[in-house]
């Protein structure tokens, strides 16, 4: 049942990463843009690992680990101990991979926004034409 949420989010993250890569290849961008792509992807990988391994947020009488899909749930018991819920291994590893992929996709968003602005600045009527 959990794969109904996990698989579309993983597919969306993969689509975003691949489409940014294809956009750079089609546009014949220079080495600076490819270097920015690699750096952004590495920063996104670190962000995805942080989402998966370290991010915890608190809810009333509990904690949730993982973002955008929660990985672990902990509930506070009456004797001040924490009871952690477990999920099946297939769901657990699918969530790990999806959270990391979402981190990489989020890390690449600033590169895509910069590319969008670069491509569309030339079409603005107040933009001076380039000198030949």
Short mmCIF file of C-alpha atoms in Angstrom, two decimals:
data_model
loop_
_atom_site.label_atom_id
_atom_site.label_comp_id
_atom_site.label_asym_id
_atom_site.label_seq_id
_atom_site.Cartn_x
_atom_site.Cartn_y
_atom_site.Cartn_z
CA UNK A 1 0.00 0.00 0.00
CA UNK A 2 2.86 2.38 0.78
CA UNK A 3 4.28 1.97 -2.71
CA UNK A 4 1.27 3.89 -4.08
CA UNK A 5 2.84 7.07 -2.66
CA UNK A 6 6.51 6.12 -2.90
CA UNK A 7 6.76 5.09 -6.55
CA UNK A 8 5.14 8.20 -8.11
CA UNK A 9 7.31 10.49 -5.98
CA UNK A 10 10.43 8.54 -6.95
CA UNK A 11 9.41 8.69 -10.62
CA UNK A 12 8.85 12.44 -10.36
CA UNK A 13 12.28 12.97 -8.79
CA UNK A 14 13.99 10.82 -11.43
CA UNK A 15 12.11 12.66 -14.18
CA UNK A 16 13.29 16.01 -12.78
CA UNK A 17 16.93 14.94 -12.57
CA UNK A 18 16.97 13.38 -16.05
CA UNK A 19 15.13 16.30 -17.66
CA UNK A 20 17.64 18.82 -16.26
CA UNK A 21 20.49 16.65 -17.57
CA UNK A 22 18.84 16.39 -21.00
CA UNK A 23 18.19 20.13 -21.04
CA UNK A 24 21.89 20.81 -20.49
CA UNK A 25 22.89 18.34 -23.22
CA UNK A 26 20.42 19.71 -25.78
CA UNK A 27 21.38 23.31 -25.14
CA UNK A 28 25.11 22.74 -25.66
CA UNK A 29 25.96 24.52 -22.44
CA UNK A 30 29.60 25.05 -21.61
CA UNK A 31 31.72 23.47 -18.88
CA UNK A 32 30.70 26.01 -16.24
CA UNK A 33 27.08 24.85 -16.41
CA UNK A 34 28.13 21.19 -16.23
CA UNK A 35 30.32 21.94 -13.24
CA UNK A 36 27.37 23.69 -11.60
CA UNK A 37 25.23 20.64 -12.39
CA UNK A 38 27.70 18.30 -10.69
CA UNK A 39 28.10 20.56 -7.67
CA UNK A 40 24.34 21.01 -7.33
CA UNK A 41 23.78 17.26 -7.65
CA UNK A 42 26.39 16.57 -4.95
CA UNK A 43 24.82 19.17 -2.67
CA UNK A 44 21.44 17.59 -3.36
CA UNK A 45 22.86 14.18 -2.49
CA UNK A 46 24.06 15.53 0.85
CA UNK A 47 20.65 17.13 1.35
CA UNK A 48 18.94 13.83 0.54
CA UNK A 49 21.16 11.96 3.00
CA UNK A 50 20.34 14.55 5.66
CA UNK A 51 16.62 14.15 4.87
CA UNK A 52 16.95 10.40 5.28
CA UNK A 53 19.33 9.98 8.19
CA UNK A 54 19.12 13.04 10.44
CA UNK A 55 15.93 15.04 9.89
CA UNK A 56 13.38 14.54 12.65
CA UNK A 57 10.36 16.58 13.44
CA UNK A 58 8.19 16.38 16.49
CA UNK A 59 4.48 15.84 16.65
CA UNK A 60 2.38 15.56 19.82
CA UNK A 61 3.64 12.51 21.74
CA UNK A 62 5.86 11.40 18.88
CA UNK A 63 8.66 11.94 16.42
CA UNK A 64 8.79 11.40 12.67
CA UNK A 65 12.06 10.81 10.82
CA UNK A 66 12.56 11.32 7.10
CA UNK A 67 11.34 13.77 4.49
CA UNK A 68 9.34 13.97 2.15
CA UNK A 69 8.18 10.44 2.97
CA UNK A 70 8.48 9.50 6.65
CA UNK A 71 10.85 6.64 7.35
CA UNK A 72 10.37 6.01 11.07
CA UNK A 73 7.67 6.82 13.57
CA UNK A 74 8.34 6.94 17.30
CA UNK A 75 5.68 7.26 19.99
CA UNK A 76 6.26 8.31 23.55
CA UNK A 77 4.91 5.79 26.04
CA UNK A 78 3.51 6.60 29.49
CA UNK A 79 6.78 5.56 31.19
CA UNK A 80 8.82 8.12 29.14
CA UNK A 81 10.26 5.54 26.75
CA UNK A 82 10.04 5.70 22.99
CA UNK A 83 8.42 2.93 20.96
CA UNK A 84 9.60 2.86 17.37
CA UNK A 85 7.38 1.53 14.58
CA UNK A 86 8.91 -0.63 11.91
CA UNK A 87 7.96 -1.00 8.27
CA UNK A 88 8.68 -3.89 5.88
CA UNK A 89 12.16 -3.95 4.35
CA UNK A 90 10.92 -3.31 0.80
CA UNK A 91 9.07 -0.18 1.89
CA UNK A 92 12.00 0.94 4.07
CA UNK A 93 14.55 0.78 1.24
CA UNK A 94 12.14 2.31 -1.27
CA UNK A 95 11.62 5.26 1.09
CA UNK A 96 15.39 5.63 1.58
CA UNK A 97 16.01 5.80 -2.16
CA UNK A 98 13.07 8.11 -2.79
CA UNK A 99 14.09 10.57 -0.07
CA UNK A 100 17.63 10.73 -1.46
CA UNK A 101 16.36 11.20 -5.02
CA UNK A 102 14.07 14.00 -3.85
CA UNK A 103 17.05 15.69 -2.18
CA UNK A 104 19.02 15.55 -5.43
CA UNK A 105 16.07 16.92 -7.40
CA UNK A 106 15.61 19.77 -4.90
CA UNK A 107 19.34 20.54 -5.12
CA UNK A 108 19.07 20.95 -8.91
CA UNK A 109 16.15 23.41 -8.81
CA UNK A 110 18.34 26.57 -8.51
CA UNK A 111 20.33 25.49 -11.58
CA UNK A 112 17.15 25.06 -13.60
CA UNK A 113 15.78 28.42 -12.47
CA UNK A 114 19.05 30.13 -13.47
CA UNK A 115 18.91 28.41 -16.85
CA UNK A 116 15.30 29.46 -17.35
CA UNK A 117 16.19 33.08 -16.62
CA UNK A 118 19.21 32.92 -18.94
CA UNK A 119 17.16 31.48 -21.81
CA UNK A 120 14.23 33.88 -21.48
CA UNK A 121 16.09 37.10 -20.76
CA UNK A 122 16.95 37.36 -24.46
CA UNK A 123 13.28 37.35 -25.45
CA UNK A 124 12.34 40.35 -23.32
CA UNK A 125 11.55 43.46 -25.44
CA UNK A 126 13.70 45.75 -23.24
CA UNK A 127 16.74 43.49 -23.48
CA UNK A 128 19.28 45.05 -25.85
CA UNK A 129 20.22 42.86 -28.82
CA UNK A 130 23.74 41.38 -28.69
CA UNK A 131 26.49 43.01 -30.72
CA UNK A 132 27.52 40.91 -33.76
#
